[in-house]
Amino acid sequence: MSESAKTPADFWFDPVCPWAWMTSRWMLEVEKVRPVEVRWHVMSLAVLNENRIDEMPESYRERIRPGGSSWAPVRVCIAAEQQYGSEVLGPLYTALGTRIHNQGLGQSRDAIVAALQDAGLPASLIEAADTDAYDKQLRASHKEGIDLVGQEVGTPVIAVPGADGEQIAFFGPVVTPAPKGEEAAKLWDGTLMVASIPGFYEIKRTRTAGPVFD
């Protein structure tokens, strides 16, 4: 099947978000069981929350303040995209997320450098972690996703074709553990179904379990 025949799914992620990580692993499974092409984009929880930082718990504030630890992974991702193309984002996200979430290594410089090397990218990209050189492009990528879905969300954001082929964006789906096989396919089919209903916005329930990394 040609790439043009596949259904596009645009996915905005922040590597530090465990829930985005769960959803991204589901989307990789969907690519195996449905004719789908995931197109990866960077968004930033630090950018999303910078104007409401005083409302956040103190421990979270420190991470999202300028220079905080949440800035480094997204800055490295956007630098990699700008220098080497959007096709590097998927492998880099997988390498980063595996270390940050599955291995529990956090977003240290050593973890990011190791992820860069695993994704076949130069370790020198770590230099982007401490500079705002690509922040304009980061904010533009973030804005693209948020403009589609609205302000009252977090990560992940996915956009899929609606009834008329226009992009319909949602926060989520939030799911744990990441569904596999036919369960992944059913959730994808449901996502397309609700996107096809004009005026559909939200289904939600309280989370009773944390992310399950497998």
mmCIF file of N, CA and C in Angstrom, residues 13-17 42-44 46 63 67-81 89 92-93 96-97 100-101 106-109 111-113 115-116 125-126 128-130 138:
data_model
loop_
_atom_site.group_PDB
_atom_site.id
_atom_site.type_symbol
_atom_site.label_atom_id
_atom_site.label_comp_id
_atom_site.label_asym_id
_atom_site.label_seq_id
_atom_site.Cartn_x
_atom_site.Cartn_y
_atom_site.Cartn_z
ATOM 1 N N PHE A 13 3.536 15.604 20.869
ATOM 2 C CA PHE A 13 4.011 14.993 22.111
ATOM 3 C C PHE A 13 5.022 15.884 22.811
ATOM 4 N N ASP A 14 5.076 15.742 24.110
ATOM 5 C CA ASP A 14 6.196 16.210 24.920
ATOM 6 C C ASP A 14 6.832 14.946 25.488
ATOM 7 N N PRO A 15 8.127 14.719 25.268
ATOM 8 C CA PRO A 15 8.743 13.455 25.693
ATOM 9 C C PRO A 15 8.625 13.173 27.183
ATOM 10 N N VAL A 16 8.436 14.196 28.013
ATOM 11 C CA VAL A 16 8.413 13.966 29.462
ATOM 12 C C VAL A 16 7.050 13.507 29.957
ATOM 13 N N CYS A 17 6.011 13.564 29.131
ATOM 14 C CA CYS A 17 4.656 13.220 29.570
ATOM 15 C C CYS A 17 4.429 11.714 29.494
ATOM 16 N N VAL A 42 6.237 18.152 17.793
ATOM 17 C CA VAL A 42 6.631 18.483 19.168
ATOM 18 C C VAL A 42 5.686 19.524 19.746
ATOM 19 N N MET A 43 5.248 19.298 20.988
ATOM 20 C CA MET A 43 4.600 20.336 21.773
ATOM 21 C C MET A 43 5.298 20.374 23.126
ATOM 22 N N SER A 44 4.958 21.340 23.960
ATOM 23 C CA SER A 44 5.706 21.533 25.192
ATOM 24 C C SER A 44 4.775 21.838 26.357
ATOM 25 N N ALA A 46 5.870 22.877 29.140
ATOM 26 C CA ALA A 46 6.405 24.113 29.709
ATOM 27 C C ALA A 46 5.783 25.326 29.022
ATOM 28 N N ARG A 63 10.290 22.565 37.186
ATOM 29 C CA ARG A 63 10.590 21.864 35.931
ATOM 30 C C ARG A 63 10.219 22.682 34.703
ATOM 31 N N GLY A 67 14.660 27.302 31.722
ATOM 32 C CA GLY A 67 15.848 26.605 32.174
ATOM 33 C C GLY A 67 15.566 25.365 32.980
ATOM 34 N N GLY A 68 14.287 25.096 33.281
ATOM 35 C CA GLY A 68 13.922 23.905 34.028
ATOM 36 C C GLY A 68 14.123 22.641 33.206
ATOM 37 N N SER A 69 14.064 21.499 33.877
ATOM 38 C CA SER A 69 14.412 20.234 33.225
ATOM 39 C C SER A 69 13.451 19.833 32.110
ATOM 40 N N SER A 70 12.218 20.348 32.117
ATOM 41 C CA SER A 70 11.264 19.966 31.078
ATOM 42 C C SER A 70 11.580 20.584 29.716
ATOM 43 N N TRP A 71 12.422 21.614 29.698
ATOM 44 C CA TRP A 71 12.746 22.269 28.434
ATOM 45 C C TRP A 71 13.742 21.470 27.591
ATOM 46 N N ALA A 72 14.652 20.765 28.231
ATOM 47 C CA ALA A 72 15.745 20.132 27.495
ATOM 48 C C ALA A 72 15.272 19.130 26.443
ATOM 49 N N PRO A 73 14.404 18.165 26.783
ATOM 50 C CA PRO A 73 14.025 17.174 25.752
ATOM 51 C C PRO A 73 13.307 17.780 24.558
ATOM 52 N N VAL A 74 12.381 18.714 24.788
ATOM 53 C CA VAL A 74 11.654 19.286 23.646
ATOM 54 C C VAL A 74 12.571 20.150 22.794
ATOM 55 N N ARG A 75 13.494 20.846 23.418
ATOM 56 C CA ARG A 75 14.433 21.653 22.642
ATOM 57 C C ARG A 75 15.331 20.783 21.778
ATOM 58 N N VAL A 76 15.768 19.662 22.325
ATOM 59 C CA VAL A 76 16.601 18.749 21.542
ATOM 60 C C VAL A 76 15.790 18.149 20.399
ATOM 61 N N CYS A 77 14.541 17.800 20.664
ATOM 62 C CA CYS A 77 13.688 17.242 19.603
ATOM 63 C C CYS A 77 13.475 18.235 18.473
ATOM 64 N N ILE A 78 13.164 19.478 18.808
ATOM 65 C CA ILE A 78 12.885 20.444 17.751
ATOM 66 C C ILE A 78 14.161 20.787 16.984
ATOM 67 N N ALA A 79 15.306 20.793 17.664
ATOM 68 C CA ALA A 79 16.580 21.024 16.978
ATOM 69 C C ALA A 79 16.868 19.888 15.998
ATOM 70 N N ALA A 80 16.598 18.648 16.426
ATOM 71 C CA ALA A 80 16.807 17.500 15.543
ATOM 72 C C ALA A 80 15.906 17.583 14.322
ATOM 73 N N GLU A 81 14.649 17.964 14.531
ATOM 74 C CA GLU A 81 13.729 18.098 13.409
ATOM 75 C C GLU A 81 14.189 19.185 12.442
ATOM 76 N N LEU A 89 11.919 12.408 14.155
ATOM 77 C CA LEU A 89 11.225 12.597 15.427
ATOM 78 C C LEU A 89 10.707 11.293 16.020
ATOM 79 N N LEU A 92 13.605 9.262 17.540
ATOM 80 C CA LEU A 92 14.157 9.977 18.690
ATOM 81 C C LEU A 92 13.187 9.938 19.866
ATOM 82 N N TYR A 93 11.907 10.122 19.601
ATOM 83 C CA TYR A 93 10.914 10.047 20.666
ATOM 84 C C TYR A 93 10.923 8.667 21.322
ATOM 85 N N LEU A 96 14.044 8.457 23.500
ATOM 86 C CA LEU A 96 13.908 9.286 24.699
ATOM 87 C C LEU A 96 12.899 8.685 25.678
ATOM 88 N N GLY A 97 11.725 8.327 25.166
ATOM 89 C CA GLY A 97 10.681 7.811 26.036
ATOM 90 C C GLY A 97 11.075 6.519 26.722
ATOM 91 N N ILE A 100 13.318 7.731 29.570
ATOM 92 C CA ILE A 100 12.636 8.558 30.563
ATOM 93 C C ILE A 100 11.597 7.755 31.333
ATOM 94 N N HIS A 101 10.819 6.936 30.628
ATOM 95 C CA HIS A 101 9.680 6.271 31.243
ATOM 96 C C HIS A 101 9.949 4.805 31.573
ATOM 97 N N GLY A 106 14.791 9.479 33.721
ATOM 98 C CA GLY A 106 14.527 10.907 33.726
ATOM 99 C C GLY A 106 15.108 11.586 32.505
ATOM 100 N N GLN A 107 15.104 12.918 32.545
ATOM 101 C CA GLN A 107 15.566 13.679 31.383
ATOM 102 C C GLN A 107 16.941 14.293 31.615
ATOM 103 N N SER A 108 17.864 13.483 32.144
ATOM 104 C CA SER A 108 19.230 13.947 32.356
ATOM 105 C C SER A 108 19.945 14.109 31.020
ATOM 106 N N ARG A 109 21.022 14.865 31.027
ATOM 107 C CA ARG A 109 21.803 15.052 29.800
ATOM 108 C C ARG A 109 22.335 13.719 29.290
ATOM 109 N N ALA A 111 21.015 10.767 29.620
ATOM 110 C CA ALA A 111 19.922 10.001 29.018
ATOM 111 C C ALA A 111 19.585 10.543 27.633
ATOM 112 N N ILE A 112 19.583 11.861 27.495
ATOM 113 C CA ILE A 112 19.258 12.465 26.200
ATOM 114 C C ILE A 112 20.347 12.162 25.175
ATOM 115 N N VAL A 113 21.603 12.243 25.586
ATOM 116 C CA VAL A 113 22.715 11.933 24.670
ATOM 117 C C VAL A 113 22.625 10.481 24.216
ATOM 118 N N ALA A 115 19.965 8.658 24.013
ATOM 119 C CA ALA A 115 18.819 8.558 23.107
ATOM 120 C C ALA A 115 19.181 9.076 21.717
ATOM 121 N N LEU A 116 19.902 10.163 21.659
ATOM 122 C CA LEU A 116 20.347 10.691 20.364
ATOM 123 C C LEU A 116 21.183 9.667 19.620
ATOM 124 N N LEU A 125 23.727 17.458 19.394
ATOM 125 C CA LEU A 125 22.404 18.078 19.488
ATOM 126 C C LEU A 125 22.021 18.391 20.927
ATOM 127 N N ILE A 126 22.697 17.789 21.894
ATOM 128 C CA ILE A 126 22.418 18.082 23.304
ATOM 129 C C ILE A 126 22.656 19.556 23.603
ATOM 130 N N ALA A 128 21.482 21.983 22.191
ATOM 131 C CA ALA A 128 20.219 22.717 22.053
ATOM 132 C C ALA A 128 19.435 22.759 23.352
ATOM 133 N N ALA A 129 19.755 21.866 24.291
ATOM 134 C CA ALA A 129 19.005 21.779 25.541
ATOM 135 C C ALA A 129 19.092 23.060 26.358
ATOM 136 N N ASP A 130 20.184 23.768 26.233
ATOM 137 C CA ASP A 130 20.439 24.931 27.091
ATOM 138 C C ASP A 130 20.355 26.252 26.352
ATOM 139 N N LEU A 138 9.874 25.739 18.145
ATOM 140 C CA LEU A 138 9.178 24.935 19.142
ATOM 141 C C LEU A 138 7.793 25.499 19.418
#
